[in-house]
Tab-separated table of C-alpha atoms in Angstrom:
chain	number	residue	atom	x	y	z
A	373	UNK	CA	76.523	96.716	160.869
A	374	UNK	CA	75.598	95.691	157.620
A	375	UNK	CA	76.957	98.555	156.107
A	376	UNK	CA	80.221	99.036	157.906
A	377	UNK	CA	80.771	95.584	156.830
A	378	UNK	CA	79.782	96.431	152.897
A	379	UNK	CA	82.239	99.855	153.114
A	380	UNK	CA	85.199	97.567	154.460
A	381	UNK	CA	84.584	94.998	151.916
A	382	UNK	CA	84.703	97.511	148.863
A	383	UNK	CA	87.489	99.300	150.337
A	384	UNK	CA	89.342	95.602	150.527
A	385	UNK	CA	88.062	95.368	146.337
A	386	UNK	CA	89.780	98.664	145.899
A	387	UNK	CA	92.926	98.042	147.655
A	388	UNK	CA	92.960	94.356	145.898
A	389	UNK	CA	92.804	96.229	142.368
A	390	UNK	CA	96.346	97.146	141.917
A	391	UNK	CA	97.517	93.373	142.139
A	392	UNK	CA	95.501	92.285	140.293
A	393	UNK	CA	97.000	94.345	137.205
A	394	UNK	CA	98.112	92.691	134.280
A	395	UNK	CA	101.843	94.610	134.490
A	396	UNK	CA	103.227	92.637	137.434
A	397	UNK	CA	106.601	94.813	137.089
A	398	UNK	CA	107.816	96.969	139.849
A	399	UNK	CA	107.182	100.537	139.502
A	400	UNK	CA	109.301	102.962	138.401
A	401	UNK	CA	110.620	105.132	141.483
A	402	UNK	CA	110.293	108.585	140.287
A	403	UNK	CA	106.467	109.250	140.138
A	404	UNK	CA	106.395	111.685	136.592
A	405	UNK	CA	108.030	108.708	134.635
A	406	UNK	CA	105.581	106.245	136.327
A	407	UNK	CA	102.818	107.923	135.283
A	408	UNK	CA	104.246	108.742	131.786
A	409	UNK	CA	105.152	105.003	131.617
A	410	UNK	CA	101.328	104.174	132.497
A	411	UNK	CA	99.726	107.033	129.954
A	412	UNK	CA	102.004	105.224	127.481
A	413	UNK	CA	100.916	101.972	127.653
A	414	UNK	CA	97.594	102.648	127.605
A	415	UNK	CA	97.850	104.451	124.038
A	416	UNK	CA	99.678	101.014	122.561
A	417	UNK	CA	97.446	98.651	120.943
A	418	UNK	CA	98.628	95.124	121.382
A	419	UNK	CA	99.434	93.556	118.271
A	420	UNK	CA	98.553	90.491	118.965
A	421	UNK	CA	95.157	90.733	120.835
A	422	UNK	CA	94.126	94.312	118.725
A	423	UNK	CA	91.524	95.463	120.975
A	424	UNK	CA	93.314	95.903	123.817
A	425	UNK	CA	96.367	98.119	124.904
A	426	UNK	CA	99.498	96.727	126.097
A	427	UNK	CA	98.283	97.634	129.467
A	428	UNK	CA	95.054	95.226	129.416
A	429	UNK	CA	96.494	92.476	127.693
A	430	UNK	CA	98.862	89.402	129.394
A	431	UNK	CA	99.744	88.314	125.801
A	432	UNK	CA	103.647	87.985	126.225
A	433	UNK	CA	104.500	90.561	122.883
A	434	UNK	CA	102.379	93.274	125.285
A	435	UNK	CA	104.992	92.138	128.268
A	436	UNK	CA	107.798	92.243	125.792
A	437	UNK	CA	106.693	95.780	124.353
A	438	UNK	CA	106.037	97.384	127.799
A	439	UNK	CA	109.984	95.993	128.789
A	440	UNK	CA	111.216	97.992	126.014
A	441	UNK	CA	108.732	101.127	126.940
A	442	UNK	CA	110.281	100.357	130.367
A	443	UNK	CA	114.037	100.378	129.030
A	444	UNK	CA	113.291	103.384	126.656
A	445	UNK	CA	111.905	105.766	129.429
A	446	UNK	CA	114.622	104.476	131.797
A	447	UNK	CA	117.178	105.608	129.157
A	448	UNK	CA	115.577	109.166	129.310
A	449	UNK	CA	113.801	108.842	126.059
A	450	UNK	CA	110.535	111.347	125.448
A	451	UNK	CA	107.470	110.278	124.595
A	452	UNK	CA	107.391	110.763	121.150
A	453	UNK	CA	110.412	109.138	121.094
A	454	UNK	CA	108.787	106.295	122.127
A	455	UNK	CA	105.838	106.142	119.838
A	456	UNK	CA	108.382	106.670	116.755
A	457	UNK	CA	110.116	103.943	118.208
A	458	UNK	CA	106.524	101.586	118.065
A	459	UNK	CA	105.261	103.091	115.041
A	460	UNK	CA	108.683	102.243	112.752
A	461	UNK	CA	108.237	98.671	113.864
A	462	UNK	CA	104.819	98.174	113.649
A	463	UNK	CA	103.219	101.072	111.758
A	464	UNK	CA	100.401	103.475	112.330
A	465	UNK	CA	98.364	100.644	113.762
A	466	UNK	CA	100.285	100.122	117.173
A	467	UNK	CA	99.096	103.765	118.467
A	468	UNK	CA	95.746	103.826	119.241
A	469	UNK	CA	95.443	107.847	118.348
A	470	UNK	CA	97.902	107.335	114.709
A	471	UNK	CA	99.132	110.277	114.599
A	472	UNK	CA	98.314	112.806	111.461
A	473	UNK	CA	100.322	111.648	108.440
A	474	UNK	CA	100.251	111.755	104.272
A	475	UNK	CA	98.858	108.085	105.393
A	476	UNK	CA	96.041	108.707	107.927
A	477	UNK	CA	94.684	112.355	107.085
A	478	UNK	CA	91.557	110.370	105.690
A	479	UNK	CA	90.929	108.668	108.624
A	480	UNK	CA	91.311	112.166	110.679
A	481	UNK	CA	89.443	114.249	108.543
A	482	UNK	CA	86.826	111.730	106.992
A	483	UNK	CA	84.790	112.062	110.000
A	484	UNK	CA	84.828	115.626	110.088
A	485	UNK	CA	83.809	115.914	106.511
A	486	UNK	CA	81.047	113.836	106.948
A	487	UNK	CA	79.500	115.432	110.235
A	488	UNK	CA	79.766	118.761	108.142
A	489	UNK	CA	78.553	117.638	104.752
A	490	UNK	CA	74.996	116.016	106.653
A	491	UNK	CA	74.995	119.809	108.545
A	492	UNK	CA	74.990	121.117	105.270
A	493	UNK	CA	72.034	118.778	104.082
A	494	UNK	CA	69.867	119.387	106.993
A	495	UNK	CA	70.392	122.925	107.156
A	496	UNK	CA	69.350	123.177	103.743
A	497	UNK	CA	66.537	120.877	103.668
A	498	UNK	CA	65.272	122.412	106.350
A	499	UNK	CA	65.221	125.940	105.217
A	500	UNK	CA	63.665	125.140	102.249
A	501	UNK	CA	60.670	123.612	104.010
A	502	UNK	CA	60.452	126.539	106.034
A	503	UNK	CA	59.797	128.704	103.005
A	504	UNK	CA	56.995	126.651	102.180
A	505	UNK	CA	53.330	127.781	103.168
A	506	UNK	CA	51.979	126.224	106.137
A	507	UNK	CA	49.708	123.883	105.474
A	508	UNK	CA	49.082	121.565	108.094
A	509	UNK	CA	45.881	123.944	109.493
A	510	UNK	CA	42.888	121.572	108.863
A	511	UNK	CA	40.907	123.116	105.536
A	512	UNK	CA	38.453	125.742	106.071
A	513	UNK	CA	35.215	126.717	104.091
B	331	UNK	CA	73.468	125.126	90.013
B	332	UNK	CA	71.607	122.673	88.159
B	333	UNK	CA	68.182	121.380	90.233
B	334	UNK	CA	70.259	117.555	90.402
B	335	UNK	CA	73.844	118.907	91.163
B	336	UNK	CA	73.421	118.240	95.092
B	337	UNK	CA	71.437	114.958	94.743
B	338	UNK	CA	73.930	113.418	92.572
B	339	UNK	CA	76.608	114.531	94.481
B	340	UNK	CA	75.138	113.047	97.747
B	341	UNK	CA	74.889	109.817	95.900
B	342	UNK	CA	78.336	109.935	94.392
B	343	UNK	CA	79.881	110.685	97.614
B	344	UNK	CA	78.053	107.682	99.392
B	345	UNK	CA	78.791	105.299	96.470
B	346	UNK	CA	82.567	106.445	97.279
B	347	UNK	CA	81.990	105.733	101.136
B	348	UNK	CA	80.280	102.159	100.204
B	349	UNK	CA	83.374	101.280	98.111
B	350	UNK	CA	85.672	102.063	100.877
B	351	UNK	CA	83.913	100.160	104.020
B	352	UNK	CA	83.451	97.753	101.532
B	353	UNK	CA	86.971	97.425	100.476
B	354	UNK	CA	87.082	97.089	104.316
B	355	UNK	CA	85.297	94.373	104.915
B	356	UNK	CA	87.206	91.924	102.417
B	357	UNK	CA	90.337	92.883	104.251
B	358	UNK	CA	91.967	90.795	107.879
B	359	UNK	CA	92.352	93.652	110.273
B	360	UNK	CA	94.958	90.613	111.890
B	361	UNK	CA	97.354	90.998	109.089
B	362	UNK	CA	99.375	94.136	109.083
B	363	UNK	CA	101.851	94.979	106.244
B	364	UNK	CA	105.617	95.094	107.316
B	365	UNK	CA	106.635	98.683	108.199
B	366	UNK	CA	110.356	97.251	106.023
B	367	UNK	CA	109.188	96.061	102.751
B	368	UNK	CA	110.973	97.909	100.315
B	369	UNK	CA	113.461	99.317	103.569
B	370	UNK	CA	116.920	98.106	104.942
B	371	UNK	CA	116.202	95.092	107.204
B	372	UNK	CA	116.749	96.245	110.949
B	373	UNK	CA	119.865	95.707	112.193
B	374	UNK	CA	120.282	92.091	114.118
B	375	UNK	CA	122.625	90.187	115.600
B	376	UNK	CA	121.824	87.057	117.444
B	377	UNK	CA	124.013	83.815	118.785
B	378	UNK	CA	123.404	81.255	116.582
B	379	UNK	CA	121.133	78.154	118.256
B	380	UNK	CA	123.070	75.695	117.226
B	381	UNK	CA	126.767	76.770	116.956
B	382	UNK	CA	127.726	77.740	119.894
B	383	UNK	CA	129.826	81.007	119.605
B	384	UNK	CA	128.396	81.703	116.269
B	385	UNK	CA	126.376	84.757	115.315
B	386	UNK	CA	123.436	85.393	112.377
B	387	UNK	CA	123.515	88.698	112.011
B	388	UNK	CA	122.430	91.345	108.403
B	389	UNK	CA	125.750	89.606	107.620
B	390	UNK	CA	123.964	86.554	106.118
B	391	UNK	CA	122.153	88.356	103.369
B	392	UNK	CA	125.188	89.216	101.298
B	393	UNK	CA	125.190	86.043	99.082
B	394	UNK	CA	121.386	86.588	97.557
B	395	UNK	CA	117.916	86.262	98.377
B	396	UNK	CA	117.213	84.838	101.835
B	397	UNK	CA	114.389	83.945	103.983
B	398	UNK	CA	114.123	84.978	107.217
B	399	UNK	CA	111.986	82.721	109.350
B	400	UNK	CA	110.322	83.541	113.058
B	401	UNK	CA	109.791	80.497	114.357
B	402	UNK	CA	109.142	79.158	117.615
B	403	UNK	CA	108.494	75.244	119.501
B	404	UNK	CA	105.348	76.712	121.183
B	405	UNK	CA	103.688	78.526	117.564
B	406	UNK	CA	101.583	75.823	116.410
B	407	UNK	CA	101.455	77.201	112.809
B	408	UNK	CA	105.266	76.909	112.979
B	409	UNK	CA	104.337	72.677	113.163
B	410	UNK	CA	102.001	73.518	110.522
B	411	UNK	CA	104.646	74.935	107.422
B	412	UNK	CA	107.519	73.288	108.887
B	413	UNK	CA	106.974	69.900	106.384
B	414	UNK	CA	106.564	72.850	103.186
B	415	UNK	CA	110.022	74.203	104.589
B	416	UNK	CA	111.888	70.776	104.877
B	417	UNK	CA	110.506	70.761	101.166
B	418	UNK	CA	111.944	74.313	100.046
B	419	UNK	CA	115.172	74.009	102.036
B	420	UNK	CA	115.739	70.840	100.094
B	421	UNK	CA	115.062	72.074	96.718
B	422	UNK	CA	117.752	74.510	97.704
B	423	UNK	CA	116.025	77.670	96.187
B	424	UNK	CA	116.912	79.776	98.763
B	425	UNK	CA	118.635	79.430	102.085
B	426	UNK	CA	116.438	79.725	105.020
B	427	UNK	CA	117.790	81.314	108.565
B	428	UNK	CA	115.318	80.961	111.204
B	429	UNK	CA	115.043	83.498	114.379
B	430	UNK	CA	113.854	81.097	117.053
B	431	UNK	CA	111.430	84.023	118.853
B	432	UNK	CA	111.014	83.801	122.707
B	433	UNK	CA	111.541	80.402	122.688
B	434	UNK	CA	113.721	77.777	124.940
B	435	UNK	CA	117.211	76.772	123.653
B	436	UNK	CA	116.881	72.976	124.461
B	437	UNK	CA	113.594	72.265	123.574
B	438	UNK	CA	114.144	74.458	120.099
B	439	UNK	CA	116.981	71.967	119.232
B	440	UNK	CA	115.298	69.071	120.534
B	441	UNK	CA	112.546	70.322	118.183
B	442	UNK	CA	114.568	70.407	115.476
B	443	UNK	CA	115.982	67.132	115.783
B	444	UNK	CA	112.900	65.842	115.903
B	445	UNK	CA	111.115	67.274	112.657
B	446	UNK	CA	114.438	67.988	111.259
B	447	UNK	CA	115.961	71.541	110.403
B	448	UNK	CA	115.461	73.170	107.256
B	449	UNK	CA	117.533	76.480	108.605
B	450	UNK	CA	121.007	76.747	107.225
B	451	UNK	CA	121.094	78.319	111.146
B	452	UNK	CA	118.946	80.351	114.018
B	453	UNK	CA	119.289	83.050	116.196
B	454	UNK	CA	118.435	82.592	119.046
B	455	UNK	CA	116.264	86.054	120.524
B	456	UNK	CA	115.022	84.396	123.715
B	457	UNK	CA	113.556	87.483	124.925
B	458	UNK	CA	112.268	88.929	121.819
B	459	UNK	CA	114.045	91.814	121.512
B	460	UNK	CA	115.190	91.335	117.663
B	461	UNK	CA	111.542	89.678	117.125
B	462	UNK	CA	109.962	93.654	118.239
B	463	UNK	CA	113.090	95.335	116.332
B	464	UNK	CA	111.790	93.184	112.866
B	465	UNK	CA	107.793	94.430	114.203
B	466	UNK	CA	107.227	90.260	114.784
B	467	UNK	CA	103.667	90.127	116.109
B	468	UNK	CA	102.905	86.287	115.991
B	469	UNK	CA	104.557	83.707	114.701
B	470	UNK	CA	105.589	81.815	112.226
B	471	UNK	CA	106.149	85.210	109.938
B	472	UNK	CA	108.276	85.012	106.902
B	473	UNK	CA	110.366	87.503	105.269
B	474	UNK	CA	111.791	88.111	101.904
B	475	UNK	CA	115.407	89.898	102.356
B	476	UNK	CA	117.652	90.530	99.116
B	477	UNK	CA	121.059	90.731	98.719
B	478	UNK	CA	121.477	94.333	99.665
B	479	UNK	CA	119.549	93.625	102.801
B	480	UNK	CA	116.217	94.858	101.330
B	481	UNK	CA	112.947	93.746	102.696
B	482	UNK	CA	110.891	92.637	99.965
B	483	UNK	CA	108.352	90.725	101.277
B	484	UNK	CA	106.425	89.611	104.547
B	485	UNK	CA	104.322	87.031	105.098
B	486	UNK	CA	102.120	86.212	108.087
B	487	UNK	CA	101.181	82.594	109.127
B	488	UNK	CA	102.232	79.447	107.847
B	489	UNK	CA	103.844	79.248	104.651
B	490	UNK	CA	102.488	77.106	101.761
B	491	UNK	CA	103.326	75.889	98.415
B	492	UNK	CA	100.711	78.056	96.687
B	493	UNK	CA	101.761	81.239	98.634
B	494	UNK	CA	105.243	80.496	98.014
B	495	UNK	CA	104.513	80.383	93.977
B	496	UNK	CA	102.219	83.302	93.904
B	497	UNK	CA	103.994	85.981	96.536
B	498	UNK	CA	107.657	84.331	96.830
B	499	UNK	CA	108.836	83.658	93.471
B	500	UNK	CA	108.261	86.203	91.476
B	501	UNK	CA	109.735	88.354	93.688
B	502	UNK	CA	113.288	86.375	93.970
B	503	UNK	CA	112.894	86.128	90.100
B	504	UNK	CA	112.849	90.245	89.640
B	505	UNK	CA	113.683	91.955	92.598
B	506	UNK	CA	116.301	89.204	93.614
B	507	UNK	CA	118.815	90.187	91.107
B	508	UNK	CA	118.497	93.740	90.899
């Protein structure tokens, strides 16, 4: 009893979910550009509020941004498209993946660099170690 | 190889990291630099707030350095540098067009009546379409436009006397008259 009750109660949660979303707009009627329109706003970061996407955030420049997202798929505009159309107006910053330019190829390859560089260290460190003697026997007469 | 070549290297290459996340740290990851300084100001054209069947539009620029203020009744720093633009507007150093962002057309005018209006005019983007075309993120924002409809400057967040002097000026006194 107790449990049918519990399954019917998070099925209700689940169900409840989707209006409780931050986008109250309709949904676009062809499925592919709904879900390109969702995939979209969930790479924007929202100016205004920066750690969260235009999706998450009720801050009315997110509603204003995902209007013109909206408007910009409607007039049959492709993706990239649409992030040149963010990124002119509001730089590298808006996208939350910038994508690789004269401008950001430190902060793409930094990491990289530096994951490889300690690799390098370690490996070496360690190999020379291992050509030392042993010596951690206990001292024998 | 010399015996200190990798040590000193490793230590060179982390005193170059430290400088950077320093560098970081000084810096407001709020404020974001205009995508237009040093570009063509995007293209606009809104109905003028007060005049009704008037447009501001890129048009306004032609006659020398302008500002171009976002401002809205609901931005409280907009309150806050509205007495410092009363000021500049009366010194008549530069005209000042305002783009009253997302904003309601009675209470903007009602505003300006009532603190007085130190815009030669405003258009009126009550949906906030021009304010996303200029990359407007929060208001009050400020920008520097030149005759040839060059961005020179942007400033975020109430405007002041001292910022005026130090970013404003020197700019309309060089880059003004080119």
């Amino acid at each position: 009893m107790i449990r049918r009750l519990l399954v019917t109660a998070c099925a209700a949660l689940m169900t409840a979910a989707p209006v409780l979303a931050i986008d109250a707009e309709k949904a676009f009627e062809d499925p592919v550009l709904q879900a390109r329109y969702e995939d979209i706003i969930e790479e924007v970061r929202c100016l205004k509020c920066q750690n969260q996407s235009i999706k998450d955030s009720n801050a009315f420049l997110a509603s204003d941004l995902r209007r013109e997202i909206r408007r910009l798929l409607e007039e049959g505009k492709t993706d990239t498209e649409i992030y040149d159309f963010l990124v002119e107006r509001y730089g590298d910053f808006a996208l939350y993946r910038p994508r690789l330019s004269g401008k950001t190829l430190v902060l793409w390859v930094a990491p990289a660099i530096l994951l490889l560089g300690g690799a390098f260290l370690i490996a070496r460190v360690v190999r020379r170690r291992m050509a030392l003697p042993i010596d951690d026997e206990p001292l024998q007469e | 190889m010399s015996k200190y070549a990798l040590p000193v290297g490793v230590l060179a290459g982390f005193i170059v990291l430290l400088y950077f996340l320093s560098v970081g740290l000084t810096r407001d990851p709020g404020e974001l630099p205009s995508t237009y300084i040093d570009k063509q100001a995007p293209e606009f054209d809104l109905p003028s707030l007060m005049e009704e069947g008037q447009r501001v539009s890129n048009a306004v620029f032609a006659d020398g350095p302008t500002l171009v203020n976002v401002w809205a009744t609901w931005c409280v720093g907009c309150r806050e540098e509205h007495p410092f633009l009363m000021q500049l507007a009366d010194s008549n150093a530069i005209p000042i067009y305002g783009i009253n962002w997302r904003d309601d057309r009675p209470t903007a005018l009602r505003w300006l009546v009532q603190y007085g209006d130190p815009y030669v005019d405003s258009g009126f983007d009550g949906d906030g379409r021009v304010g996303i075309d200029w990359g407007v993120y929060g208001a009050p924002e400020t920008f520097l436009v030149d005759s040839d409809g060059i961005v020179l400057h942007k400033h975020l967040g109430p405007l002041t006397a001292s910022i005026w002097e130090r970013d404003f000026v020197p700019l309309i006194e060089t880059g003004g008259s080119r």
